[in-house]
């Protein structure tokens, strides 16, 4: 793996050796950044995007030779799928291998393809856990927080009076752009410079495991906070036994642990998802349960959303106000 | 022909055609039928009407949210309801309101992860069309969230139509490669799939928003109060799914207790502090956790990462 240092030098070095220029590498990176999912499909996922990203390299290395161009294009149109940002290291490595091959080293088509397929799984695992699993939700949570969607929007329920801060989405956009483009660039250039052995040694060293663990700790704390802030379940039910009435929400649940129900609900949802329930199925079930829970069978018909208190099992926006309203009807 | 390791995902030709037709019927047919019914009612609406120009901008926005043109960032940006909400708000003349509704809808899709091209609902469509309906119909918080859910599900139809038909362009790329035609491969990667994407995103969304958005808002506002209350309750509960979907990835091993730490810290701080405060605490704890677990980390988390990897390579992962 000594395909280094020449990244910045001229196109063809002495002795007719074919070299990738820095411009070729940047061009290939740009194409991948833009078009990685342009033709995303069930059959071979990112295959045509990979071949597209290789076109500046193929032109430089095999330009003019129809047979070699054809073989190179076909070589890169095989099934490929990875994380678009962290997985870009594979492109760098592939470019380095293509360069060696074009200069007469014994590298079979198979060696290139198996390098690609061998790395795309692990890189997808790492990239999707860090990118889609932790960094992006974290930045979105930050954006939501800045937008000002807090308890007050949920308490009143009426969104008309409240205006959000547009800075939230804008800041999120900038941060996620820096993250995504930056990672893709570093991966592309490092993959080309350091080659395959570097990547496998990093994968083996357990460094990525440490990064993922640390990021998971951070992610879990933020998710816990989001649960407290945004998941709202209130029981409006009042159990009456003779003279005494027990309000389930205030007198029972809040005494055990404030916000017990939202916490239990999130953990239950996680457990169901882990057991293979489809999120869409859960969405449908939850909406149905909410609507059923809102049927006013215990008290008078509510005139406004906020005065459903005590007439149904579940209660929107907040716990019931103090004196139980249906008492006056008795 | 290249062997496809994911052959079982491929659909037959008949299934492809029927999928495409059903997509068009669902997306164009339903709003048209709905519109036909509204002519008989002709009741005055208290809602915001959306002009054709605004509909075109919203349709264009949804196309862009799936397209590669914004430096390939669309999947992380325009496709997220938070950003889509702001843009819809700007188009309809109320950016702050749009950003707020987008943020609310985004809670459901917080843990949205596209794995191997299969998506659980489309946050893009939920964001663009959901925010439009919420603003046009002046909906409350819960109803805005509740309407975004079925719209997001409809988005999977668009996504499937795209992923299925794009397979055909793969074969065009093969033929171009056989002729050593680099330009042909590039056209197969950009031109044809983007034209198809434009057709299945811009056209139906523009028509649906122009014809249906205010109407759907009217219908929802006509619901009985207890049903609106039910939707409002759902608005408080649905974020649990978004959070739990994210937990599926990181609620593992020795990181589990930190979820409860974060929860209790937020409860103690009265639910109103910025997430930034928690994030700073989180970074400090993450650092301590990794440092003090030291070399045991790689062993302790081995089963996790192994499992993740086999998951991924089997399902072969990624998305935008």
XYZ file of C-alpha atoms in Angstrom, chain A residues 31-53 55 58-59 65-67 69-71 73-74 77-79 81-85 120-122 124-129 131-134 136-154 157-166 168-170 172-173 176-181 184 203-206 208-233 257-263 265-267 269-270 273-274 277-280 282-284 286-287 290-296 301-307 312 314-317, chain B residues 1-6 9-11 16 66-73 75-78 80 82-83 86 94-97 99-101 103-121 138-142 144 146 149 153 156 159-160 162-171 173-174 176-182 185-186 188-191 193-194 197 225-252 254-256 258-264 266-267 271-276 278-283 285-287 289-290 293-295 297-298 301-302 304-305 308-309 312-313 315-320:
336
model
C -19.889 13.108 -7.542
C -20.304 10.684 -4.645
C -21.393 13.440 -2.245
C -24.065 14.622 -4.629
C -25.295 11.535 -6.415
C -24.805 8.637 -3.984
C -28.553 8.060 -3.818
C -29.623 9.481 -7.145
C -30.463 6.065 -8.568
C -31.080 4.205 -5.315
C -32.846 0.953 -6.185
C -33.853 -2.403 -4.743
C -31.790 -4.409 -7.201
C -28.253 -3.171 -6.562
C -28.807 -0.126 -4.270
C -25.899 2.302 -4.763
C -24.183 0.389 -7.593
C -24.652 2.918 -10.396
C -23.673 5.749 -8.066
C -20.415 3.942 -7.278
C -19.676 3.484 -10.984
C -20.546 7.140 -11.562
C -18.155 8.244 -8.803
C -15.809 7.823 -13.879
C -11.566 5.538 -15.108
C -11.110 8.394 -17.568
C -8.660 2.192 -24.039
C -12.138 0.977 -24.813
C -11.665 -2.554 -23.540
C -12.899 1.245 -19.745
C -15.609 -1.321 -20.372
C -14.158 -3.750 -17.854
C -17.317 0.195 -15.634
C -18.674 -3.336 -15.366
C -21.677 -1.796 -11.426
C -21.977 -4.664 -8.956
C -24.151 -4.596 -5.849
C -24.489 -0.349 -0.370
C -22.952 1.420 2.575
C -23.237 4.473 4.754
C -22.792 7.424 2.356
C -20.508 9.414 4.663
C -19.276 -2.057 3.076
C -21.010 -4.012 5.852
C -18.792 -2.900 8.755
C -22.459 0.757 7.167
C -22.761 -0.553 10.716
C -20.428 2.068 12.151
C -21.608 4.909 9.942
C -25.306 4.348 10.496
C -24.904 3.944 14.250
C -24.523 9.203 11.850
C -28.186 8.212 11.585
C -28.369 6.724 15.064
C -26.700 9.351 17.218
C -28.426 13.389 13.441
C -31.061 12.768 16.184
C -28.896 14.774 18.591
C -28.707 17.723 16.217
C -32.437 17.465 15.474
C -33.179 17.477 19.199
C -31.064 20.591 19.504
C -32.920 22.176 16.582
C -36.305 21.316 18.089
C -35.176 22.732 21.409
C -34.052 26.021 19.835
C -37.250 26.252 17.794
C -38.965 26.564 21.152
C -41.281 23.608 20.998
C -41.563 23.065 24.690
C -44.144 22.154 27.201
C -46.054 25.377 26.591
C -46.940 24.401 23.038
C -48.192 21.047 24.256
C -52.376 22.600 22.427
C -53.263 25.574 20.316
C -50.364 26.294 18.018
C -51.774 29.515 16.587
C -50.654 31.787 19.408
C -47.103 30.487 19.585
C -44.386 31.160 17.064
C -41.253 29.098 16.771
C -37.734 30.362 16.314
C -36.599 29.736 12.691
C -33.570 26.032 15.118
C -33.929 24.447 11.655
C -31.309 26.789 10.172
C -29.545 22.190 12.373
C -29.074 22.505 8.599
C -25.565 18.529 9.760
C -24.082 19.821 6.493
C -20.697 20.356 8.123
C -20.840 16.910 9.710
C -21.887 15.019 6.582
C -19.672 16.761 4.035
C -17.241 12.185 3.569
C -11.612 -1.679 12.773
C -9.681 -4.331 14.705
C -8.219 -1.963 17.322
C -11.576 -1.401 19.008
C -14.586 2.548 16.878
C -16.236 0.560 19.664
C -15.072 3.165 22.163
C -16.373 6.000 20.009
C -19.724 4.265 19.607
C -19.956 3.560 23.338
C -19.227 7.177 24.258
C -21.687 8.443 21.678
C -24.307 5.983 22.969
C -23.946 7.359 26.491
C -24.504 10.884 25.195
C -27.379 9.751 22.990
C -29.105 7.934 25.847
C -28.949 10.964 28.128
C -30.470 13.178 25.458
C -33.172 10.622 24.650
C -34.053 10.436 28.339
C -34.396 14.210 28.407
C -36.545 14.198 25.284
C -38.805 11.579 26.841
C -39.366 13.815 29.856
C -39.943 16.867 27.685
C -42.141 15.591 24.902
C -43.883 12.334 25.800
C -47.088 13.186 27.629
C -49.571 10.712 29.060
C -42.659 8.883 40.440
C -43.483 12.043 38.504
C -43.813 11.166 34.851
C -43.910 7.424 35.449
C -46.259 6.717 32.559
C -44.231 8.406 29.772
C -41.093 6.596 30.927
C -44.469 3.922 27.633
C -41.132 4.634 25.958
C -39.476 1.568 27.465
C -42.306 0.790 22.900
C -38.588 0.053 22.746
C -39.779 -2.719 18.593
C -36.913 -4.928 19.752
C -43.027 -5.170 16.031
C -43.221 -2.837 13.059
C -43.261 0.889 13.980
C -46.209 1.472 11.658
C -47.425 0.575 16.773
C -48.372 3.994 15.342
C -51.786 2.707 14.307
C -51.378 3.977 19.669
C -53.638 6.355 17.734
C -55.707 7.375 22.270
C -59.015 7.927 20.475
C -60.702 5.159 22.496
C -59.242 6.608 25.683
C -60.753 9.979 24.850
C -64.370 8.750 24.591
C -66.364 10.669 27.230
C -69.532 15.962 26.714
C -66.559 18.303 26.587
C -67.149 21.650 24.894
C -63.447 22.369 24.351
C -60.540 19.969 24.033
C -59.107 21.177 27.310
C -62.169 20.434 29.429
C -62.593 9.992 29.841
C -56.970 9.604 29.065
C -56.544 13.327 29.239
C -54.845 15.720 26.820
C -52.357 18.484 27.633
C -25.377 -10.230 -15.792
C -24.271 -9.470 -12.293
C -25.461 -11.717 -9.556
C -27.607 -9.995 -7.032
C -27.108 -11.043 -3.420
C -30.361 -9.402 -2.506
C -36.063 -8.184 -2.619
C -36.722 -8.002 -6.334
C -40.295 -7.816 -7.493
C -43.773 -3.413 -10.436
C -35.492 13.314 -2.267
C -33.155 14.589 -4.960
C -29.347 14.826 -4.954
C -29.145 18.491 -5.928
C -28.458 20.024 -2.507
C -24.979 18.506 -2.236
C -26.614 15.164 -1.456
C -27.678 16.571 1.898
C -31.895 13.161 3.198
C -30.562 14.791 6.355
C -32.035 18.247 5.765
C -35.029 18.896 3.483
C -36.608 16.128 7.908
C -37.953 20.288 11.135
C -36.414 21.861 8.020
C -39.650 26.042 8.160
C -45.432 32.220 8.446
C -41.925 30.795 8.968
C -42.102 30.704 12.761
C -45.347 28.761 12.776
C -40.840 25.724 12.068
C -42.848 24.953 15.199
C -45.190 22.500 13.463
C -40.460 20.469 14.979
C -43.556 18.802 16.432
C -43.902 16.397 13.490
C -40.178 15.651 13.589
C -40.578 14.193 17.073
C -42.301 11.148 15.569
C -39.404 10.678 13.161
C -36.640 11.360 15.644
C -35.208 7.857 15.429
C -35.874 7.561 11.730
C -33.306 5.260 10.199
C -33.363 3.991 6.686
C -31.991 0.463 6.640
C -31.170 -1.144 3.325
C -33.666 0.993 1.501
C -36.662 -0.015 3.619
C -38.194 2.960 5.389
C -40.830 3.028 8.134
C -42.833 5.950 6.782
C -55.231 25.928 11.538
C -54.954 22.582 13.330
C -54.078 22.057 16.971
C -50.868 20.370 18.059
C -52.224 16.833 18.362
C -51.120 18.164 13.254
C -51.938 12.733 13.910
C -48.715 9.858 10.424
C -47.188 6.119 5.453
C -43.583 4.763 1.586
C -40.410 5.477 -2.001
C -41.220 1.937 -3.141
C -38.899 4.901 -6.834
C -36.739 2.042 -5.545
C -38.499 -0.476 -7.787
C -38.492 1.427 -11.059
C -34.916 2.616 -10.541
C -33.838 -1.028 -10.884
C -34.664 -0.731 -14.577
C -32.155 2.128 -14.970
C -29.537 -0.182 -13.479
C -29.846 -2.308 -16.609
C -26.207 1.406 -16.946
C -25.180 -2.204 -17.687
C -23.884 1.517 -21.444
C -20.987 -0.189 -19.669
C -20.974 -2.959 -22.297
C -20.347 -0.254 -24.891
C -17.720 1.463 -22.693
C -20.026 4.468 -22.770
C -19.166 6.547 -19.685
C -23.617 5.302 -17.188
C -23.835 8.878 -15.914
C -28.481 6.168 -16.112
C -27.440 7.403 -12.688
C -28.864 10.917 -12.930
C -31.118 11.733 -15.850
C -34.056 8.258 -12.227
C -34.403 11.977 -11.502
C -38.546 10.892 -9.217
C -64.484 17.629 20.343
C -63.752 14.310 22.053
C -62.181 12.969 18.829
C -59.993 16.057 18.570
C -59.118 15.428 22.195
C -58.104 11.877 21.253
C -55.816 13.213 18.539
C -54.361 15.658 21.043
C -53.596 12.744 23.377
C -51.971 10.950 20.455
C -49.847 14.067 19.947
C -48.397 13.492 23.394
C -47.852 9.774 22.904
C -46.528 9.438 19.335
C -43.096 10.973 20.103
C -42.533 7.829 22.215
C -42.270 5.823 18.993
C -39.709 8.175 17.485
C -37.625 8.032 20.651
C -37.958 4.245 20.990
C -36.879 3.733 17.378
C -33.708 5.636 18.138
C -33.230 3.636 21.347
C -33.187 0.448 19.312
C -29.743 1.549 18.119
C -28.172 2.892 21.298
C -30.119 1.577 24.326
C -27.550 -1.181 24.737
C -23.499 -0.315 29.775
C -25.057 2.817 28.229
C -28.588 1.873 29.366
C -27.770 6.926 31.214
C -31.206 7.013 29.616
C -32.762 7.118 33.078
C -30.173 9.643 34.266
C -31.131 11.948 31.386
C -34.813 11.455 32.127
C -34.508 12.271 35.815
C -34.835 16.713 32.889
C -37.693 16.033 35.318
C -38.784 20.076 31.643
C -38.003 23.529 30.299
C -34.208 23.627 29.902
C -32.504 23.461 26.537
C -31.310 20.093 25.273
C -27.901 21.751 25.057
C -28.216 17.877 28.821
C -25.801 17.434 25.943
C -22.996 19.086 27.907
C -23.671 16.836 30.905
C -23.811 13.922 28.459
C -20.428 14.671 26.900
C -20.368 11.528 31.432
C -19.547 9.851 28.112
C -15.910 10.838 28.507
C -17.543 6.303 31.081
C -15.177 5.484 28.236
C -14.079 1.356 31.334
C -10.675 1.531 29.647
C -9.669 -1.547 27.690
C -14.751 -1.471 26.320
C -13.778 -3.456 23.276
C -19.246 -4.073 23.528
C -18.115 -6.882 21.266
C -23.156 -5.379 20.301
C -21.015 -4.262 17.405
C -24.914 -4.581 14.491
C -22.549 -5.518 11.747
C -26.313 -4.402 8.575
C -24.457 -6.555 6.134
C -29.796 -5.961 5.364
C -27.085 -3.837 3.769
C -27.554 -0.497 5.058
C -27.640 3.121 4.079
C -29.812 5.860 2.970
C -30.337 9.352 1.914
